Each structure stands twice: as structure tokens, then as C-alpha cells.
N, CA, C and O of each residue as an XYZ file, in Angstrom:
736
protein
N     -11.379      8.475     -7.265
C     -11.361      8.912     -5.884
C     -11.983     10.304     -5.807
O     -11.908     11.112     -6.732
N     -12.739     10.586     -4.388
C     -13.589     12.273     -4.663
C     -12.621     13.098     -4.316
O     -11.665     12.946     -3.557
N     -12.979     14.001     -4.964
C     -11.509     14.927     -5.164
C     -11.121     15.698     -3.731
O      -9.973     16.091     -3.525
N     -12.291     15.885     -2.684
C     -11.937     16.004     -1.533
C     -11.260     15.002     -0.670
O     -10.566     15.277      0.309
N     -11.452     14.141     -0.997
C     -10.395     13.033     -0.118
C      -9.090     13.266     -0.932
O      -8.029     13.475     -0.344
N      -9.175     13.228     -2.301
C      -7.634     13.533     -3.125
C      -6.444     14.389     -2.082
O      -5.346     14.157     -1.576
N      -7.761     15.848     -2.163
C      -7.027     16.706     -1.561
C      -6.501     16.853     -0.039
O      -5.557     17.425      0.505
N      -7.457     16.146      0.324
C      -7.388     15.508      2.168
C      -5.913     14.838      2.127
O      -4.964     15.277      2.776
N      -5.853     13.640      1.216
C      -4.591     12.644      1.335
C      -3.412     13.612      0.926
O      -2.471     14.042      1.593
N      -3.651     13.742      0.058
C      -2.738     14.798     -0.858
C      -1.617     16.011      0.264
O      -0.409     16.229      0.350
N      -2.589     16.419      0.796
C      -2.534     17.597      2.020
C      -1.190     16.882      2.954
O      -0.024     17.254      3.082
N      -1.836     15.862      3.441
C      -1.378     15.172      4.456
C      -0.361     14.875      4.250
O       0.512     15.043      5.102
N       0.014     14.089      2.529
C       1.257     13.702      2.390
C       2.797     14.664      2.749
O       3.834     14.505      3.393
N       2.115     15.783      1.819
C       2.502     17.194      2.591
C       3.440     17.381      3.622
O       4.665     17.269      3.655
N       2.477     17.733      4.568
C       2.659     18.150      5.808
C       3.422     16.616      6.535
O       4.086     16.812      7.552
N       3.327     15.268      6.058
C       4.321     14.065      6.330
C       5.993     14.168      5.842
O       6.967     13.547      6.267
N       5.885     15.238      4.753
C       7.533     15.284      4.346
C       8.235     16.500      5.125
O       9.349     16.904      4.793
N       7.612     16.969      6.023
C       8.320     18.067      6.773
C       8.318     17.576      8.832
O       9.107     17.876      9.728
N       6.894     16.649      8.826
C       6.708     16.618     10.085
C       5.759     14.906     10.340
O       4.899     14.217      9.791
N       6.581     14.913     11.453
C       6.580     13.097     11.470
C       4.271     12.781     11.604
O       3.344     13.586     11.517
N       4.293     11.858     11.742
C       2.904     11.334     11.530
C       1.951     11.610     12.988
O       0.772     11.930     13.139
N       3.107     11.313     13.993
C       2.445     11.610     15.396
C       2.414     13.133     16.038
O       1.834     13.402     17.090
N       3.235     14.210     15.116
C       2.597     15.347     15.311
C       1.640     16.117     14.819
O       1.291     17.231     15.209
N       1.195     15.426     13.874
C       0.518     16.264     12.654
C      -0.633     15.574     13.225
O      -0.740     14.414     13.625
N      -1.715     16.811     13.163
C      -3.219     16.996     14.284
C      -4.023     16.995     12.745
O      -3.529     17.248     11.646
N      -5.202     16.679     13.028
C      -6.506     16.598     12.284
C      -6.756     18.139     11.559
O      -6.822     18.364     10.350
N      -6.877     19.158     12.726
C      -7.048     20.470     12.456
C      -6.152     21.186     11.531
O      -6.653     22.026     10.783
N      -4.555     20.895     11.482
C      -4.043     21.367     10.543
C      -4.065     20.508      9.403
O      -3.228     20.905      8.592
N      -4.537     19.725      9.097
C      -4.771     18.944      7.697
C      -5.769     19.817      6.972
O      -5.725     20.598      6.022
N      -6.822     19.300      7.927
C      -8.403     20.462      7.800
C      -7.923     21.919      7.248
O      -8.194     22.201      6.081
N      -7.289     22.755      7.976
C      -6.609     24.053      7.549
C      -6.155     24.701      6.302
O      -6.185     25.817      5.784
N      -5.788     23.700      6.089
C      -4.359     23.088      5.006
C      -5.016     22.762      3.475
O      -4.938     23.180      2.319
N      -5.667     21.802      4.213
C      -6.123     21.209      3.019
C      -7.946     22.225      1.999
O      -8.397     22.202      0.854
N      -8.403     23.016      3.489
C      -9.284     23.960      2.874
C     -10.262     23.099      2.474
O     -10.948     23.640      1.607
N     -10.718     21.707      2.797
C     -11.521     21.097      2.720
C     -13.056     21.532      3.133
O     -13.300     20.655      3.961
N     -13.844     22.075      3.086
C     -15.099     22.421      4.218
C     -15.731     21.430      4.395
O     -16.629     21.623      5.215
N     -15.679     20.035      3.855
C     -16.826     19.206      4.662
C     -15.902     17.733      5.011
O     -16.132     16.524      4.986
N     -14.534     18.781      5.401
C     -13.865     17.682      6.320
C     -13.647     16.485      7.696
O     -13.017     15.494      8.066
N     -14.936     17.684      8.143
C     -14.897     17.058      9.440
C     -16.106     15.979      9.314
O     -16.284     15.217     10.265
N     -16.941     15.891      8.170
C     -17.924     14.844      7.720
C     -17.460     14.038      6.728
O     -18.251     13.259      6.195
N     -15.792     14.098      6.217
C     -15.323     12.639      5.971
C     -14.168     12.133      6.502
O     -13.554     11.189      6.004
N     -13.854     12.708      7.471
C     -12.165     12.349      7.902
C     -12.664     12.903      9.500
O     -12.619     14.068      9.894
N     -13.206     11.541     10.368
C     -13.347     11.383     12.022
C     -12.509     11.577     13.066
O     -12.734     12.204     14.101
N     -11.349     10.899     12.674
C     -10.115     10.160     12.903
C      -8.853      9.819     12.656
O      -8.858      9.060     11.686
N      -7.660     10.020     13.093
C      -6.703      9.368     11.664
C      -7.169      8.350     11.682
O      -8.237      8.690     11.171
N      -7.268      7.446     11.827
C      -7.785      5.872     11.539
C      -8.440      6.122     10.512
O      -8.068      5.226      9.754
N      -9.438      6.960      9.759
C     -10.215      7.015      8.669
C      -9.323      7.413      7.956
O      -9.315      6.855      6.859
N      -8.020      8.664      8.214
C      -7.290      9.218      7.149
C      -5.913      8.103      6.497
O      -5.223      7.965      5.486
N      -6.116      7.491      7.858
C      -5.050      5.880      7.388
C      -5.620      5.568      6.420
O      -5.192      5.809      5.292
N      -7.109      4.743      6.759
C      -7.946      4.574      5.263
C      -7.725      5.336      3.981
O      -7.126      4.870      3.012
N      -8.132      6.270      4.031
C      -8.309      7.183      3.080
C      -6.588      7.322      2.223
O      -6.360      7.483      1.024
N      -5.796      7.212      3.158
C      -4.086      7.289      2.361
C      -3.804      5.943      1.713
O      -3.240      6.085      0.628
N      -4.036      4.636      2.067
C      -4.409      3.563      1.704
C      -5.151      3.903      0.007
O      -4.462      3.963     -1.011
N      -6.280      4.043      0.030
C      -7.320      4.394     -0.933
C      -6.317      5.208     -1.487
O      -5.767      4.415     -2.251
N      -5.928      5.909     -1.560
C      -5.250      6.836     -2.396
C      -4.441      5.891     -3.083
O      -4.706      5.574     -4.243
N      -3.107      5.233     -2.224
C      -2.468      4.544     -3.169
C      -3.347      3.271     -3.959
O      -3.040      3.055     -5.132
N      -4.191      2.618     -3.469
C      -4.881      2.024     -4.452
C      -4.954      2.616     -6.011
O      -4.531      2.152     -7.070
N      -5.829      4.101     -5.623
C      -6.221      4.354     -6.888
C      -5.516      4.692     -7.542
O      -5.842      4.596     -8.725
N      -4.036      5.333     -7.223
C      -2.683      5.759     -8.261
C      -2.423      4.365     -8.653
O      -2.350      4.149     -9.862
N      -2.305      3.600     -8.019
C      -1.799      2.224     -8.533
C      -2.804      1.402     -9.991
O      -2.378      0.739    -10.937
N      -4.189      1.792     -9.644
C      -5.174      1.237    -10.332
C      -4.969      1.809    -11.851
O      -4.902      1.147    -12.886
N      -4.879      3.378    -11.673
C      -4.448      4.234    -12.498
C      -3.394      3.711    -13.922
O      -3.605      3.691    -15.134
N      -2.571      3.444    -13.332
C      -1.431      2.540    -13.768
C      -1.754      0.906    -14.646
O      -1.532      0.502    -15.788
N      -2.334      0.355    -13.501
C      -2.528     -1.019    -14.101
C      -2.649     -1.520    -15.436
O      -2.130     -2.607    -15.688
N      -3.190     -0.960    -16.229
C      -3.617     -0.780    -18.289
C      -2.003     -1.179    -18.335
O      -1.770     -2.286    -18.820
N      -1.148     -0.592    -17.996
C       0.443     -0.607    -18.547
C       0.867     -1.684    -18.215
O       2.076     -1.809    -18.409
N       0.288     -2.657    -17.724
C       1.189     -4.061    -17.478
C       0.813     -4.666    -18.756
O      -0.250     -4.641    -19.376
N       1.983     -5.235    -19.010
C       1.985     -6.385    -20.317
C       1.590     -7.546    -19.962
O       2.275     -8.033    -19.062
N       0.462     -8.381    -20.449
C      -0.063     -9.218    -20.187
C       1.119    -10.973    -20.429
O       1.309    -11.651    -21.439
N       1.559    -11.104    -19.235
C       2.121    -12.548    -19.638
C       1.832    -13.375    -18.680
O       0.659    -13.296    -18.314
N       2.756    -14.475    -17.901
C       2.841    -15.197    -16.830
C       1.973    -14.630    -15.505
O       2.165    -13.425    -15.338
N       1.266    -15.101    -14.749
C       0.799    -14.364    -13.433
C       2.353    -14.020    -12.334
O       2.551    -13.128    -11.508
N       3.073    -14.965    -12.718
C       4.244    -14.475    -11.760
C       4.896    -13.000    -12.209
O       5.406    -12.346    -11.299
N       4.908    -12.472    -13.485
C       4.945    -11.788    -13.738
C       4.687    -10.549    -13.512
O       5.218     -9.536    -13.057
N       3.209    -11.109    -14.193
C       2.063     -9.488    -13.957
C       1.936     -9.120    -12.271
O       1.480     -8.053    -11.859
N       2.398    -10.145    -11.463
C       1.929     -9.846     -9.666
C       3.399     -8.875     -9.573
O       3.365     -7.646     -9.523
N       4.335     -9.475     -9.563
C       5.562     -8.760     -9.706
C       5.566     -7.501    -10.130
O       6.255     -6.724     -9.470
N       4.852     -6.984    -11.263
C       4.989     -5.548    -11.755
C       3.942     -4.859    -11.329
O       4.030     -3.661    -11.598
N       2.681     -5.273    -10.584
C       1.713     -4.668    -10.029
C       2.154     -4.147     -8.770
O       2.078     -3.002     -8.324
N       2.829     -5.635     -8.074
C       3.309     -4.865     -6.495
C       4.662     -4.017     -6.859
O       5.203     -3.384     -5.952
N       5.136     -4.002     -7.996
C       6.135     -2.677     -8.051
C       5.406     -1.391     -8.084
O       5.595     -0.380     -7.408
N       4.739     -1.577     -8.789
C       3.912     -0.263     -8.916
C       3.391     -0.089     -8.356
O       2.750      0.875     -8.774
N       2.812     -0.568     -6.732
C       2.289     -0.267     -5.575
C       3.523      0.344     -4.630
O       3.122      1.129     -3.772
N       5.039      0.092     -4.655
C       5.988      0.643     -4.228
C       6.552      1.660     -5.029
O       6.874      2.658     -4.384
N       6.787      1.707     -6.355
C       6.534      3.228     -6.899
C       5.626      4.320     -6.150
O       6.075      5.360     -5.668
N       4.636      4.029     -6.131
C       4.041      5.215     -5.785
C       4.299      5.519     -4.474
O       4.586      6.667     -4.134
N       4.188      4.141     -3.314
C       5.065      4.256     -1.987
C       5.730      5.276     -2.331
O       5.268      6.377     -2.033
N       6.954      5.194     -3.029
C       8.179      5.658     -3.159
C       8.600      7.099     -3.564
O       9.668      7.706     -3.493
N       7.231      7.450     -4.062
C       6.689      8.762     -4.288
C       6.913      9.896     -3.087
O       7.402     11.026     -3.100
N       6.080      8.721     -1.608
C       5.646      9.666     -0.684
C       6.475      8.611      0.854
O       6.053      8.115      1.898
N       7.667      8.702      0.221
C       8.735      7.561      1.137
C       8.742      7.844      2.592
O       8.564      6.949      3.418
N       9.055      9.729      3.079
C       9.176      9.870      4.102
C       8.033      9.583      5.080
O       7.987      8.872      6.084
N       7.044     10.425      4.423
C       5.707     10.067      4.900
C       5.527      8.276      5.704
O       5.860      7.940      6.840
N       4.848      7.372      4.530
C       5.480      6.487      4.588
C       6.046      5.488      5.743
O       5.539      4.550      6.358
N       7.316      6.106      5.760
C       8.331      5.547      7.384
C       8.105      6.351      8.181
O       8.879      6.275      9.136
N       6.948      7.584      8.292
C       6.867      7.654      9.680
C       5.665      7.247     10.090
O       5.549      7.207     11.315
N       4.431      6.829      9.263
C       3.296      5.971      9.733
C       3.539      4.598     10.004
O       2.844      3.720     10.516
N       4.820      4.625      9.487
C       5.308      2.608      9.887
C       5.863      3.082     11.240
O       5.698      2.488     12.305
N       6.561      4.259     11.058
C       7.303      3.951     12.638
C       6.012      4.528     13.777
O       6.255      4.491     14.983
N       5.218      4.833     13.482
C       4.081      5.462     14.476
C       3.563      3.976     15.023
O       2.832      3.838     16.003
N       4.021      3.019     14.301
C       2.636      2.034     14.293
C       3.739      0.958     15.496
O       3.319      0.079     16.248
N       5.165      1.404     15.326
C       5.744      0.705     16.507
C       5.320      0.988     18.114
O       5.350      0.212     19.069
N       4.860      2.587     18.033
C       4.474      3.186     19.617
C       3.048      2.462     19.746
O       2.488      2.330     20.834
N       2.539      2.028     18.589
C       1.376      2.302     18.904
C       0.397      0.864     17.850
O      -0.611      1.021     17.161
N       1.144     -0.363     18.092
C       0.804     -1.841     17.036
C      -0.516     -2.116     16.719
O      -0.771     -2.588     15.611
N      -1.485     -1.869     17.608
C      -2.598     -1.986     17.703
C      -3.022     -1.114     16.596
O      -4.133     -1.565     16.318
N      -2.832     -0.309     15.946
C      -2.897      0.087     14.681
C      -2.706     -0.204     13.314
O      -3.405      0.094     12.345
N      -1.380     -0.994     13.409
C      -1.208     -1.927     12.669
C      -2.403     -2.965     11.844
O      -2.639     -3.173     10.654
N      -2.987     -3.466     13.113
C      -4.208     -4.286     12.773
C      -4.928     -3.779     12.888
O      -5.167     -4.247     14.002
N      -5.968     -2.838     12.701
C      -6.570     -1.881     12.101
C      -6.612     -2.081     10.645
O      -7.620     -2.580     10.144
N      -5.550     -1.716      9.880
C      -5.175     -1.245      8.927
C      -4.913     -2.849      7.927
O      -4.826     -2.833      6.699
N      -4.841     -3.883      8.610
C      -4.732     -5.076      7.956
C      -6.095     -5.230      6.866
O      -5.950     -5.268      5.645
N      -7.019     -5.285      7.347
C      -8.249     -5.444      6.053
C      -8.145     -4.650      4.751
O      -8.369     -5.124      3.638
N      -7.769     -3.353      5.017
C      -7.300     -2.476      3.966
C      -6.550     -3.014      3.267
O      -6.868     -3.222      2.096
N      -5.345     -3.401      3.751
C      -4.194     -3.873      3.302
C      -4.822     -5.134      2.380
O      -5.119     -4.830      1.225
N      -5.029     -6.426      2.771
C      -6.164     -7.145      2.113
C      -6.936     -6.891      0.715
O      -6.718     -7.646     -0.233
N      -7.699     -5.985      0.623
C      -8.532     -5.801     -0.002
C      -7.653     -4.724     -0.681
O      -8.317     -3.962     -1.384
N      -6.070     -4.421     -0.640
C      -5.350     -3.804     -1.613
C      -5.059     -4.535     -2.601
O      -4.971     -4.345     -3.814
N      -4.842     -5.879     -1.547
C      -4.068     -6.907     -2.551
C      -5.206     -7.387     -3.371
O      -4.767     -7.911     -4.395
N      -6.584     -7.410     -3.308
C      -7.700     -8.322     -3.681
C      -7.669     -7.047     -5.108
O      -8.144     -7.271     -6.221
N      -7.101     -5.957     -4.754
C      -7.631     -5.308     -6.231
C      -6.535     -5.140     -7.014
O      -6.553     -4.552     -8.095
N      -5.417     -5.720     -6.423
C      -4.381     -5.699     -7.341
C      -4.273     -7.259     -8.342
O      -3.788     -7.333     -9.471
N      -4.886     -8.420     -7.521
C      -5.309     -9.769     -7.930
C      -5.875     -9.664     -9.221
O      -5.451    -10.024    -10.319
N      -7.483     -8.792     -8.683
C      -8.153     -8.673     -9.640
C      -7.857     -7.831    -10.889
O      -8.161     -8.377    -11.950
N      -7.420     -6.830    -10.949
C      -6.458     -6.139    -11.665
C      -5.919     -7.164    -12.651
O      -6.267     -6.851    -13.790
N      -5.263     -8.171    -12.621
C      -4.563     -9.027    -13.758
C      -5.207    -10.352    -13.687
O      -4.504    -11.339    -13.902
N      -6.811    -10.534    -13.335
C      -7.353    -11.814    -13.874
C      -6.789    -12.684    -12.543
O      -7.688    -13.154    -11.845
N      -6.057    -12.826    -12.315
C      -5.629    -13.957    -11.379
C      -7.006    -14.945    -10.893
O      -8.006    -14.547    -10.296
N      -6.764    -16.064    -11.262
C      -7.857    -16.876    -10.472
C      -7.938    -16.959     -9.087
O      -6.782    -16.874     -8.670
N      -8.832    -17.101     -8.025
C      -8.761    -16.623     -7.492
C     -10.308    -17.826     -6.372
O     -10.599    -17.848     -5.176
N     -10.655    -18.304     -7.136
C     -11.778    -19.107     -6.209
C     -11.395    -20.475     -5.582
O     -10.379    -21.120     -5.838
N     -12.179    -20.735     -4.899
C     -11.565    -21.619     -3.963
C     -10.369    -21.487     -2.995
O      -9.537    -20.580     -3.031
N     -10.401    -22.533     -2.114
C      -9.457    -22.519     -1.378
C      -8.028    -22.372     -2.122
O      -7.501    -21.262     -2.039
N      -7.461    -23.219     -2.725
C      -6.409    -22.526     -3.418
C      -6.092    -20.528     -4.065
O      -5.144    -19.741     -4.087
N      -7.469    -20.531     -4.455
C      -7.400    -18.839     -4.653
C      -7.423    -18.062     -3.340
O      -7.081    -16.880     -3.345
N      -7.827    -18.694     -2.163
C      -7.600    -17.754     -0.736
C      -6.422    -18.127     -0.002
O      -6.044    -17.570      1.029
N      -5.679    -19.394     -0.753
C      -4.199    -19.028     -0.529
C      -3.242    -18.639     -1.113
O      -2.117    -18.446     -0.652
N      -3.664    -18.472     -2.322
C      -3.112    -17.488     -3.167
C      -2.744    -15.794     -2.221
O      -1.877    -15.220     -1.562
N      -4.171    -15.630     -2.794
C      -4.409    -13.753     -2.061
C      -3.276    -13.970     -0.419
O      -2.436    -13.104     -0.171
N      -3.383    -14.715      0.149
C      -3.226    -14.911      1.692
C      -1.546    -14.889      1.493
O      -0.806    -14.184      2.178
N      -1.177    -15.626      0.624
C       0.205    -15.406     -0.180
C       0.833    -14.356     -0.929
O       2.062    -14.286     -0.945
N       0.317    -13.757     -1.381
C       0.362    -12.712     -2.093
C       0.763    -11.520     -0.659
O       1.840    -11.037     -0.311
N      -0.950    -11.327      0.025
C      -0.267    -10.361      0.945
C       0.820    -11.194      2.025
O       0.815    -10.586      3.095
N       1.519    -12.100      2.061
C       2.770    -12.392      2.846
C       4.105    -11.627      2.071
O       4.997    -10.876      2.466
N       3.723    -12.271      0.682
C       4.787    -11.150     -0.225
C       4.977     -9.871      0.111
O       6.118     -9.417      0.195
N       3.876     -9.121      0.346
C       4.020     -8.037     -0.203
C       4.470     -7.370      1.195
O       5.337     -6.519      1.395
N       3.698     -7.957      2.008
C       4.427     -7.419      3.765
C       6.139     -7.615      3.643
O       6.969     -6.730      3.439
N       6.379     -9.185      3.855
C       7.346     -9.131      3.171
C       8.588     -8.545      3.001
O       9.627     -8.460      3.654
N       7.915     -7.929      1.263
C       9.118     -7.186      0.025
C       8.577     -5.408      0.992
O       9.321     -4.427      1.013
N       7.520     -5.442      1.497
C       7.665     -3.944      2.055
C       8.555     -3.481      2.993
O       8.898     -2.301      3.060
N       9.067     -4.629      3.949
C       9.897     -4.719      5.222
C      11.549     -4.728      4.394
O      12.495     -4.199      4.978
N      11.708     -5.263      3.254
C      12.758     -4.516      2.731
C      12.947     -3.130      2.442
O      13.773     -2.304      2.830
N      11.626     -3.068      1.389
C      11.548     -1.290      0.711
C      11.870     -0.536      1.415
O      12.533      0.364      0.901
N      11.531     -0.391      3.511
C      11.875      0.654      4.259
C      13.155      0.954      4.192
O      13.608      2.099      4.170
N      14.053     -0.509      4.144
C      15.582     -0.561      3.908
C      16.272      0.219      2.484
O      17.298      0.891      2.376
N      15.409     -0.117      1.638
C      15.709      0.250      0.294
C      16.047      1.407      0.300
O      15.173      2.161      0.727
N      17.242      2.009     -0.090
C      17.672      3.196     -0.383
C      18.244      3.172     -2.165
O      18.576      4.118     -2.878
N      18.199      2.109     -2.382
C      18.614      2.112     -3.856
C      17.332      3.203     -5.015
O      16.102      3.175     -4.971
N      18.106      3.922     -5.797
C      17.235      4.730     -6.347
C      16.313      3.355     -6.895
O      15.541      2.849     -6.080
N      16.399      2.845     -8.104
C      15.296      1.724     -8.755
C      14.797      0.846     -8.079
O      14.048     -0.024     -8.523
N      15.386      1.048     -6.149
C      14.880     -0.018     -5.342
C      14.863     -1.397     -6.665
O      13.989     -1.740     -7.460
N      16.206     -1.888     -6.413
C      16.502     -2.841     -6.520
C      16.603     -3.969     -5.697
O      16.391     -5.119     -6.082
N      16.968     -3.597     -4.421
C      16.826     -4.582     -3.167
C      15.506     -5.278     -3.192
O      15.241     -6.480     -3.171
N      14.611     -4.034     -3.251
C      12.903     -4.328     -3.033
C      12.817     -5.305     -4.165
O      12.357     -6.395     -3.827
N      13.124     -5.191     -5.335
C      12.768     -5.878     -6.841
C      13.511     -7.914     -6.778
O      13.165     -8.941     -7.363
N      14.386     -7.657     -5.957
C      15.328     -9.040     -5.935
C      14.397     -9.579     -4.618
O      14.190    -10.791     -4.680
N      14.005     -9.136     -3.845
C      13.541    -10.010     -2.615
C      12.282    -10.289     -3.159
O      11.899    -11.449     -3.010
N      11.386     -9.354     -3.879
C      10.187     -9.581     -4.208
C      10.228    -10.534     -5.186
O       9.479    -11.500     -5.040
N      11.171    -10.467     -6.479
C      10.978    -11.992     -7.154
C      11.411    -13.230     -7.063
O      11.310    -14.168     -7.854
N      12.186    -13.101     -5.430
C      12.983    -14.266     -4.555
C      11.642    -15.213     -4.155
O      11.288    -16.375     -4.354
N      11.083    -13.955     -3.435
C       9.799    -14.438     -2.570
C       8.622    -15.223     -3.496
O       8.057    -16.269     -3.175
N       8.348    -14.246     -5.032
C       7.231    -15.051     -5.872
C       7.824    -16.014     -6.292
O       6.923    -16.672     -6.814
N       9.209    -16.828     -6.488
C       9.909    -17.605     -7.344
C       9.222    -19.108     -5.819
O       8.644    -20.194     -5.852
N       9.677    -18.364     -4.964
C       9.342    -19.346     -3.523
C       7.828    -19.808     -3.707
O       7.583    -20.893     -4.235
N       6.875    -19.005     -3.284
C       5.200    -19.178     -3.747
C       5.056    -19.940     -4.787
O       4.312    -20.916     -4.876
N       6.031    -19.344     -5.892
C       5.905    -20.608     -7.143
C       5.685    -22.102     -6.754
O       4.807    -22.949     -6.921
N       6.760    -22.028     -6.226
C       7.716    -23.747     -6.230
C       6.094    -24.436     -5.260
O       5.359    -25.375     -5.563
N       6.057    -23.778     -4.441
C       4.908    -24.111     -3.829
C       4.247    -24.532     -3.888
O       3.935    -25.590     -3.340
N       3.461    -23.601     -4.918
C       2.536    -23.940     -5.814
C       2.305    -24.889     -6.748
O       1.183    -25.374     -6.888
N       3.377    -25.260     -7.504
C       3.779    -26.405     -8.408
C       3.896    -27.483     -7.242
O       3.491    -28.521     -7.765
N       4.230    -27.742     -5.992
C       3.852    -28.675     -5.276
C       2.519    -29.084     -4.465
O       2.208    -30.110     -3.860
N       1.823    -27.795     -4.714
C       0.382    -28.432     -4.023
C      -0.328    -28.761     -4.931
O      -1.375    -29.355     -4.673
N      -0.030    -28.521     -6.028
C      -0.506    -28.771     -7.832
C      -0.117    -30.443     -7.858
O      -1.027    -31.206     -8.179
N       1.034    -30.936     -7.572
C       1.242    -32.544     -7.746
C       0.162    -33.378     -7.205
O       0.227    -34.604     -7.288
């Protein structure tokens, strides 16, 4: 990731653990963050949504080498943990761009392709097959999971987010069975 967006996201996360998502202005990020050619990569929040997105990608990507290679039910399981680890990093933040997105839903979907193409690099990340129609209901499955086990995590107050860990391998155990039936 370029180290000015690092510091852009980085900034932001910031200024998210003291002050909710819908007060925090462009200009004090810019300020803050001491960026000078901020205003030629960050338009919009809508780009800095992007760009916080991208961030957790790449901490997550970061990570990925450390999964132990076994079962795909597995390796999906410890990838989307480690996409809520790092969540979990920047929690407050976080719940107040989820709760921004209640005033304001149409944002929400915005932010869906991102979301998508999180999951497409977390797929790819552990090999997962992935072609054909069965592989685009896979991915299409995958992000249902992960929406999902995220709509717990907000709940999750358990330090090891354990809640998050039991619904999420409730949910892949479900996709399984599934799967072994469109397989017959």
C-alpha cells in the first residue's frame, strides 16, 4: 500500500477512536495526517471508505503466509478471522462507519464491490477454486458469511470474539452441507 494512503487511513483511524465518522471533515484528516498531495488522492469520503477497505485488505494480506495449509473450510475460517482481527484492531472506528451507513444506506452499496473483491483476495489467498458457476457461488457465499459473522462481531464484546468464531464456523459448516448437496 503507498505509504501516503497508509498514512491517510492510518490518520483517520485516529481521529475515529475519539470522534464518530459523521463529524470528522476531509480537512482535518488532510491536517492531521500532513499528507501534501492529499487532495489528489482522497476526493471524497467515499474514496477514503475505499482507501480504509484497502488498508484492511493489505494488513490482512500481510498475514495470510501464517495460515496452515489444510481443508478449504478451514483455511476460509482463519482468513476471515484475520480480516476481524484487524477489524478488531480499529473496533470503534469501525461501528461508527457501520452506524453512519444507517443515516445514510445508500452508502452501504457503494462500498459492496469493495467488499467483493475483499473476499475475491481472501479466496485467492488460499487457492480456493473458484471457476465456474459453482466458484461464483462459492465467492457469492463466502461474502454472505462474512456479512453475516460481521453482523455478530458488532455484538461481539468477547475479548477472542468468540461469538464471532462460533457463528462463523456455524455458518461455513451450513455452506458445507450445501455444498456436499449440489455435489450429489
Amino acid at each position: 500500500m503507498n505509504k501516503d494512503y497508509k498514512k491517510i487511513v492510518e490518520t483517520t483511524l485516529k481521529i475515529l477512536n475519539k470522534k464518530p465518522w459523521n463529524d470528522i471533515t476531509l480537512k482535518e484528516i488532510q491536517t492531521k495526517s500532513k499528507v501534501k498531495k492529499f487532495n489528489l488522492l482522497i476526493k471524497n469520503k467515499k474514496d477514503l471508505l475505499i482507501k480504509l477497505n484497502n488498508y484492511f485488505d493489505y494488513k490482512v494480506s500481510s498475514k495470510i503466509s501464517n495460515i496452515e495449509n489444510s481443508n478449504y473450510k478451514d483455511m476460509i475460517f482463519e482468513v476471515i478471522m484475520m480480516r476481524f482481527d484487524v477489524l478488531q484492531e480499529n473496533r470503534k472506528g469501525i461501528i461508527s462507519i457501520f452506524n453512519s451507513f444507517k443515516s445514510r444506506p445508500k452508502l452501504l452499496f457503494f462500498l459492496l464491490p469493495e467488499l467483493l473483491d475483499s473476499i475475491l483476495i481472501m479466496v485467492k489467498s488460499i487457492n480456493l477454486p473458484i471457476n465456474g458457476v459453482l466458484g461464483q457461488l462459492k465467492i457469492k457465499g463466502i461474502f454472505v458469511i462474512y456479512v453475516s459473522s460481521f453482523f455478530v462481531w458488532l455484538n461481539d464484546e468477547t475479548i477472542a470474539l468468540d461469538k464471532t468464531m462460533t457463528a462463523l464456523d456455524k455458518y461455513l459448516d451450513q455452506a458445507n452441507n450445501v455444498l456436499r448437496f449440489i455435489n450429489k
